[in-house]
Coordinates of C-alpha atoms in Angstrom, one line a residue:
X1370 CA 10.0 -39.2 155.8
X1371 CA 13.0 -39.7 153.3
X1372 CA 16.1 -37.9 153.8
X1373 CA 18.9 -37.2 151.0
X1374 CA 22.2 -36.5 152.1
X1375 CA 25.1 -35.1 150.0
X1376 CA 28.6 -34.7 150.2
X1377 CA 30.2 -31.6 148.2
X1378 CA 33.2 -29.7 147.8
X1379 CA 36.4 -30.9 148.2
X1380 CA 36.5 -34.6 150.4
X1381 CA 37.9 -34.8 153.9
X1382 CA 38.3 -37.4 156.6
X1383 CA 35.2 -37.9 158.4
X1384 CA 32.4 -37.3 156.0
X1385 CA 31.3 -41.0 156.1
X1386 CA 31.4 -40.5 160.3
X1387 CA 28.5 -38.3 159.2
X1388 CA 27.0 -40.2 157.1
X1389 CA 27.0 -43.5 159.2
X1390 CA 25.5 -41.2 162.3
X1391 CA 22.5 -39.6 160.1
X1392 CA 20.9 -43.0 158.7
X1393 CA 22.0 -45.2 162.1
X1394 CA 20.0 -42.8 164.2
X1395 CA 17.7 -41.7 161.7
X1396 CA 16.8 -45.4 160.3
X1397 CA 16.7 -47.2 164.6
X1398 CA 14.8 -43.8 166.5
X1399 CA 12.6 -41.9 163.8
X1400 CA 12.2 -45.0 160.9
X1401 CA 13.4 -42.6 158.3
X1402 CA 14.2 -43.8 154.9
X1403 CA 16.9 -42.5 152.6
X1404 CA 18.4 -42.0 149.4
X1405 CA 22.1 -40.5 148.9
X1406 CA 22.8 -38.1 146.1
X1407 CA 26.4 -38.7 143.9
X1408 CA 29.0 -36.5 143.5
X1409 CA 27.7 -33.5 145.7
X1410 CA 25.4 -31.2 143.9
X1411 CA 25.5 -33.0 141.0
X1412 CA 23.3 -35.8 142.6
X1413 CA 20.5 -34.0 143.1
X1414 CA 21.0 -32.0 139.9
X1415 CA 21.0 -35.0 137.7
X1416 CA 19.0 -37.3 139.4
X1417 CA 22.4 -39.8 140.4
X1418 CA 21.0 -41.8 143.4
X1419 CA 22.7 -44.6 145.2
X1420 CA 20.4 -46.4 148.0
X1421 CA 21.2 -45.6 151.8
X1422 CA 20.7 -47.9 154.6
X1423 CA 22.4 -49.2 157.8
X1424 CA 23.9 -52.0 155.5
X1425 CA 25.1 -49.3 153.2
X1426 CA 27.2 -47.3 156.5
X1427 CA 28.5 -50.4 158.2
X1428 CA 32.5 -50.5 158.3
X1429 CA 32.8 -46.6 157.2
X1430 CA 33.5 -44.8 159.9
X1431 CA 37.9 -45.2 159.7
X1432 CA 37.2 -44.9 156.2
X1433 CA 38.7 -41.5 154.5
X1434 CA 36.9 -39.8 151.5
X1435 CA 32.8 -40.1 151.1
X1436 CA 31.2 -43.7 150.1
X1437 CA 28.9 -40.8 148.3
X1438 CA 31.3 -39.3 146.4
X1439 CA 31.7 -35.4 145.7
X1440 CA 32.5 -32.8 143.4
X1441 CA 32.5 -28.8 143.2
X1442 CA 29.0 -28.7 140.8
X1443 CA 27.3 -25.7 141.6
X1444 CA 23.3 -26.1 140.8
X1445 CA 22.7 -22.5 140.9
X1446 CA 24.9 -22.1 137.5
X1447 CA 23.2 -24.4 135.6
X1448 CA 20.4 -24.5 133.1
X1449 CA 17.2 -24.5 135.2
X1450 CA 19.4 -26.1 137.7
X1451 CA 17.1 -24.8 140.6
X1452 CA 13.9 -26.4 138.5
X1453 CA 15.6 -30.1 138.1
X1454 CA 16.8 -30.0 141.6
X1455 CA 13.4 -29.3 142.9
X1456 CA 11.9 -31.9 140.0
X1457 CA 14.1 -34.7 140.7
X1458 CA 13.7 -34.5 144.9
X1459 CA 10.0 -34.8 144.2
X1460 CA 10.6 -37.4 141.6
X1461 CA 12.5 -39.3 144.6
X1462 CA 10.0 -38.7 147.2
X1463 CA 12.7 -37.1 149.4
X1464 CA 11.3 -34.7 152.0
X1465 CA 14.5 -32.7 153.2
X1466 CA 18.4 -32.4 152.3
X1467 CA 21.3 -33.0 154.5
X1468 CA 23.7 -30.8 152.5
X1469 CA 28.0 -31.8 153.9
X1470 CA 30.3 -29.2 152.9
X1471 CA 32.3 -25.8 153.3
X1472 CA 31.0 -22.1 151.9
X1473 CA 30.1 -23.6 148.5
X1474 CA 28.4 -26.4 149.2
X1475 CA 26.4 -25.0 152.2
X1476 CA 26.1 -21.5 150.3
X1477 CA 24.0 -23.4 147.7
X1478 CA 22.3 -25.1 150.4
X1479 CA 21.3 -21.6 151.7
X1480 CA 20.0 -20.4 148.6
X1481 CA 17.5 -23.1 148.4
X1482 CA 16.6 -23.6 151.5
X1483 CA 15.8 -19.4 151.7
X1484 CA 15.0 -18.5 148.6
X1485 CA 13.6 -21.5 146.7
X1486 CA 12.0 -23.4 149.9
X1487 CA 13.9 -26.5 150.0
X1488 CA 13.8 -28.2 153.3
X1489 CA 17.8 -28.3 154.0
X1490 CA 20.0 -28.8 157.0
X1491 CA 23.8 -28.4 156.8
X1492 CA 27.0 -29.9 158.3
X1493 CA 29.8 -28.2 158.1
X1494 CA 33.1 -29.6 156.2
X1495 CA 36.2 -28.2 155.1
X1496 CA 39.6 -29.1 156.2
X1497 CA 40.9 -25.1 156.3
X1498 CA 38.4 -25.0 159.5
X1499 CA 36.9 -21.6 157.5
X1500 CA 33.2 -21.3 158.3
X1501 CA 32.0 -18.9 160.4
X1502 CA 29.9 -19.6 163.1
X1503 CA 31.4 -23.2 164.2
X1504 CA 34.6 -23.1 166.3
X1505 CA 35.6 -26.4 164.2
X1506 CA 35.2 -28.4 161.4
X1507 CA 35.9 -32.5 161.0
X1508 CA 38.7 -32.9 158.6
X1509 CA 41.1 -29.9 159.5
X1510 CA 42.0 -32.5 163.2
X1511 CA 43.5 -34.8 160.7
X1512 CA 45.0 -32.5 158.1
X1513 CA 47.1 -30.2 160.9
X1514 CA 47.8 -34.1 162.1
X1515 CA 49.1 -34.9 158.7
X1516 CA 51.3 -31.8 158.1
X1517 CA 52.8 -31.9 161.3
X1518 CA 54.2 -35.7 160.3
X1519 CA 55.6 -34.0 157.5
X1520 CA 57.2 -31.0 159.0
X1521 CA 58.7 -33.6 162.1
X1522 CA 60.2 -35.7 159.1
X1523 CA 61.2 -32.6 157.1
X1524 CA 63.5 -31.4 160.1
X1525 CA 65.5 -34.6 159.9
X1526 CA 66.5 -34.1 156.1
X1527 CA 66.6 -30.2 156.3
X1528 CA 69.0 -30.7 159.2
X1529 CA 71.1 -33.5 157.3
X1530 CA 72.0 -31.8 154.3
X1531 CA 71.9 -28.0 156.1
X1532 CA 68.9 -26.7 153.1
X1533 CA 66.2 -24.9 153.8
X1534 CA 62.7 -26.4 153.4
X1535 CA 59.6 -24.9 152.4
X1536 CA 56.5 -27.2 153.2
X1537 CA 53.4 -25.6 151.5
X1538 CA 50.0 -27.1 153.0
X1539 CA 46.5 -25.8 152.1
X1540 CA 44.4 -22.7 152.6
X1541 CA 42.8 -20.8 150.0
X1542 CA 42.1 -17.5 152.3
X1543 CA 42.8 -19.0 155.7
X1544 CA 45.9 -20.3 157.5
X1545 CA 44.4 -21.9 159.9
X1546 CA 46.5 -25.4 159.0
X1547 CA 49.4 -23.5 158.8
X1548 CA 49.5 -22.2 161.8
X1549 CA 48.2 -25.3 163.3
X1550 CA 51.2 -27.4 162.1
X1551 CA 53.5 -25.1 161.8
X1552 CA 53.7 -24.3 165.6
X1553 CA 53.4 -28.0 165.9
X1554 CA 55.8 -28.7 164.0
X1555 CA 58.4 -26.2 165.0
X1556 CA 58.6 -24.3 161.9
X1557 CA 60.9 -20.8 161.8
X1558 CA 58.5 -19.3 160.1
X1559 CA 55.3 -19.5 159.0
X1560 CA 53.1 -17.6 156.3
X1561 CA 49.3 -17.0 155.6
X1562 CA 46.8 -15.2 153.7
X1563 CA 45.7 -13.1 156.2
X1564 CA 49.2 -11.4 157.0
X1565 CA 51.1 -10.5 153.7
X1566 CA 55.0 -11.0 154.2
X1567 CA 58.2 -9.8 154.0
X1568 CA 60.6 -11.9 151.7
X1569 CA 63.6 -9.8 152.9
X1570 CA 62.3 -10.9 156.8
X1571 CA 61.6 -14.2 155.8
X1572 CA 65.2 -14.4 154.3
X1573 CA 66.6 -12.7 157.7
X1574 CA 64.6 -15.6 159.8
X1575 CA 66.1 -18.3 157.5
X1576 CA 69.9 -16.8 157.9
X1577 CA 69.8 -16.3 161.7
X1578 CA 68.7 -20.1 161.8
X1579 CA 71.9 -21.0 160.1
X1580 CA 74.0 -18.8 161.7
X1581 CA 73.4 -21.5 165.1
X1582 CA 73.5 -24.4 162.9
X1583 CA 70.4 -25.2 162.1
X1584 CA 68.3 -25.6 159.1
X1585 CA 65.2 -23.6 158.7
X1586 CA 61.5 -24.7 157.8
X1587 CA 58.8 -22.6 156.1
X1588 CA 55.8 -23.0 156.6
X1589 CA 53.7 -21.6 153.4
X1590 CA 49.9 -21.6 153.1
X1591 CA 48.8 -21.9 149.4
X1592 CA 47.0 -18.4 149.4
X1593 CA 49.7 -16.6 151.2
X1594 CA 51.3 -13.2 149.3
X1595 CA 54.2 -11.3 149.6
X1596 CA 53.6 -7.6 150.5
X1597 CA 55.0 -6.5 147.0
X1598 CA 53.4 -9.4 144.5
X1599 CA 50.4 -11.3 143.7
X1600 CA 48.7 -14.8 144.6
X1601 CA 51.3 -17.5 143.0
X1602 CA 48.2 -19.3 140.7
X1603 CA 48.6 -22.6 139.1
X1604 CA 46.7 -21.5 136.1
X1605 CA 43.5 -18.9 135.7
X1606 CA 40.7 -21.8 135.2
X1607 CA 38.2 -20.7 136.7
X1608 CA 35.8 -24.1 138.7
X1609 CA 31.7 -23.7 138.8
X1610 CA 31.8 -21.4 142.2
X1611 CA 34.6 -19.2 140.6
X1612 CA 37.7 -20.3 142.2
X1613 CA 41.0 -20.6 140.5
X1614 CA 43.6 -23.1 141.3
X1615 CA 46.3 -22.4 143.9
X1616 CA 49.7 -23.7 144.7
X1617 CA 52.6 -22.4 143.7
X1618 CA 53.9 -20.3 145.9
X1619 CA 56.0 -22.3 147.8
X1620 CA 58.3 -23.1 144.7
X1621 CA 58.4 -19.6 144.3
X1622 CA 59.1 -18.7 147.7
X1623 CA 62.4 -21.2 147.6
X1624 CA 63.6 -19.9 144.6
X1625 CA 63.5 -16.4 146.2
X1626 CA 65.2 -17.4 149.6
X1627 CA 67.8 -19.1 147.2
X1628 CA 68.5 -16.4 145.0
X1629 CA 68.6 -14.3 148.0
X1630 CA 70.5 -15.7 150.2
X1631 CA 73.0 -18.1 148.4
X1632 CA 71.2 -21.1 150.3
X1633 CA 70.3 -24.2 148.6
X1634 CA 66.3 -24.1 149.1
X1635 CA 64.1 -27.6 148.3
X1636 CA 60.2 -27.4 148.2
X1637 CA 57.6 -30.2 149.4
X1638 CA 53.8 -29.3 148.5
X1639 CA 51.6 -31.9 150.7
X1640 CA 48.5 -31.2 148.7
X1641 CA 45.6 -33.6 148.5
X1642 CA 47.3 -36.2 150.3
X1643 CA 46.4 -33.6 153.9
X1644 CA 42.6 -34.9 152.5
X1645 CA 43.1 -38.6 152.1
X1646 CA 43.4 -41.3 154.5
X1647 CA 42.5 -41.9 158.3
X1648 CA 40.1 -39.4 160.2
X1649 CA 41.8 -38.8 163.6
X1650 CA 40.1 -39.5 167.2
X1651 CA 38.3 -36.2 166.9
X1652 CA 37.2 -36.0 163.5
X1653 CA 35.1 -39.4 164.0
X1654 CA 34.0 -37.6 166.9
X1655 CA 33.0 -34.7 166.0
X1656 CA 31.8 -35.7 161.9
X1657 CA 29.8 -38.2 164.4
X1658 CA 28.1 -36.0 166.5
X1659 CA 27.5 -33.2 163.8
X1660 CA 25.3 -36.3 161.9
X1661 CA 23.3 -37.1 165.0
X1662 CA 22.5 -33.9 166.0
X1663 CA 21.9 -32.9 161.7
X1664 CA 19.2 -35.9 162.2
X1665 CA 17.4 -34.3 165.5
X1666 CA 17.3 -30.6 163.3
X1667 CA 15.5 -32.5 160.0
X1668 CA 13.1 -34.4 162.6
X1669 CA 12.6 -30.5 164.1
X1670 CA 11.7 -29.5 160.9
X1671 CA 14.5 -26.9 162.0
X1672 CA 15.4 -25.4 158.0
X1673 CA 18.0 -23.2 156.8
X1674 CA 20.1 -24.3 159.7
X1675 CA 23.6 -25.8 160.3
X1676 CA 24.7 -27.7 163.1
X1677 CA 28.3 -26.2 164.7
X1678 CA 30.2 -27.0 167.7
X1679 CA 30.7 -23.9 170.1
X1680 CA 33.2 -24.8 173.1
X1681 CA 31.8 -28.9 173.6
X1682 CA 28.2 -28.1 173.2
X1683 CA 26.7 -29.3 169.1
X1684 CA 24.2 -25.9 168.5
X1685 CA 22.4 -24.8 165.6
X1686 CA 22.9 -21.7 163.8
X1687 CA 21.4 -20.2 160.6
X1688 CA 22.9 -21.2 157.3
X1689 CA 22.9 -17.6 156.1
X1690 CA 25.3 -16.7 159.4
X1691 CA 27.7 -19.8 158.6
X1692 CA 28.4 -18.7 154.6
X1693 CA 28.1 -14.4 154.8
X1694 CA 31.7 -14.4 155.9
X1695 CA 34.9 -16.8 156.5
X1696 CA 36.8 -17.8 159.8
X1697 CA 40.5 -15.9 159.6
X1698 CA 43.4 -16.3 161.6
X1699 CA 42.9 -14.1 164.7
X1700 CA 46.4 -11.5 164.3
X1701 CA 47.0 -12.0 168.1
X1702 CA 47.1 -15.8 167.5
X1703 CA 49.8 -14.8 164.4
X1704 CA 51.6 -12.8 167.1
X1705 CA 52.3 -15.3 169.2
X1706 CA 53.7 -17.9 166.9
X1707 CA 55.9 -15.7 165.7
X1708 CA 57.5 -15.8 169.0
X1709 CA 59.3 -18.8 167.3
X1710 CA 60.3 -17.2 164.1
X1711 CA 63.5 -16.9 162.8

């Protein structure tokens, strides 16, 4: 049998832990060949191959980013895209897909693997920890690790020159890295997309912390909105699964804490750099065990399925149930950071 694996969506720490476990076991237990796709869907779309062997995955696993590359392509918007996908696996001789990614990547992987009958299993990626059906995903371990630096050394500066700090980290529709680092991190308050906020209560948390002398952080996911207002957007391009591009509102939230409350307010907007790098202790663990266990599902013949963790145990659960809906921020979770607020 050959095997193609892809990387899609946006990159994260751990995807070449994957990637190293898929062709170690697949190659040294079940003598599987296989061929890796470039730049996520765009691999298999174009026909962009790049050869995959244990030589290829030795040295990768610390290593941040995908030796595969990715990109946000979506196959199911372009001309014939299903038809060239389908043409150039068989012009390949590749038998099944190992599809890495979050909703998009693994969406598209649904669609083919139900509707057009490619063989596919998925992994799931993201580093907003989003997808249903998986109580984690590698990469978010390492971006709450990364924000959490930041918020620790943000205190120090904040406190120095007595300014209020807003640190805006990712999370198009879910805060789950907000909350993450933020209660790590000791934040005074923190805001995601699942709770709109109060800018006149935000303000009152960011007074009461100067009243005892000490300067607030805010904690701002990307998609979060004020109860009276809009998403902040950086522009309204749209990319090939219809997103538009976030981040903004953090420089928009200091400005209105300013304005409001007379206090100088600076902004620091982590961005890609909660992607790059280092994959913690537990991404290589878990990217690693995802990619054996992806390996045992493509010998199964086990299609349309994705492998998730669920408490310590790897399981497989339909692709379908992993990409119908995302993972939000529980409200009681919300609840009991806010103990902390203000």
């Amino acid at each position: 049998m050959r095997v193609g694996v892809l990387t899609g969506g946006g990159d994260c720490p751990g995807l070449n832990a994957v990637i190293r476990a898929i062709v170690r076991k697949g190659v040294q237990e079940y003598g599987y060949e296989f061929t890796g796709f470039r730049d996520g869907w765009h691999g298999p779309l174009e026909g962009d191959t790049v050869p995959l062997d244990i030589p290829a995955v030795r040295g990768i696993l610390p290593r941040g980013g995908t030796i595969l590359g990715s990109s946000r392509t979506n196959p199911l918007k372009a001309e014939n895209g299903v038809r060239r996908v389908k043409e150039n696996l068989a012009k390949y001789e590749v038998d099944a897909l190992v599809a890495i990614g979050g909703e998009d990547t693994l969406g598209v992987a649904t669609a083919l693997s139900d509707e057009y009958g490619v063989p596919c299993v998925g992994v799931p990626k993201t580093i907003d920890n989003d997808l249903a059906a998986t109580d984690y995903t590698f990469g978010f371990d390492t971006a709450v690790n990364i924000a959490t630096e930041a918020i620790d050394r943000l205190h120090t500066t904040a406190e120095s020159h007595m300014r209020v700090l807003v640190v805006e980290v990712m999370g198009r529709h879910a805060g789950w890295i907000a909350l993450h680092s933020g209660l790590a991190g000791g934040a005074n308050a923190i805001l995601i997309p699942e709770q709109r906020f109060d800018l006149d209560q935000v303000c009152a948390w960011v007074e009461s912390r100067f009243k005892i002398r000490y300067a607030p952080i805010v904690v701002v996911a990307e998609g979060a909105m004020p109860k009276d207002g809009d998403m902040v957007l950086k522009d309204q391009t749209l990319d090939s699964f219809g997103h538009v591009r976030l981040s903004g509102v953090g420089e928009w939230l200091a400005k209105e804490i300013e304005r409001r409350t007379g206090k100088e307010a600076r902004t620091t907007v982590l961005g890609h750099v909660q992607r790059g790098g280092t994959p913690s202790a537990f991404d290589r663990w878990l990217a690693t065990r995802f990619g054996l266990h992806a390996i045992e599902a493509v010998r199964d013949q086990d299609w349309g399925k994705m492998v998730a963790l669920r408490g310590t145990e790897i399981v497989r659960v339909p692709l379908r149930d992993a990409t119908t809906q995302l993972k939000t921020v529980d409200p009681r979770l919300y609840t009991e950071a806010g103990v902390f607020f203000g």
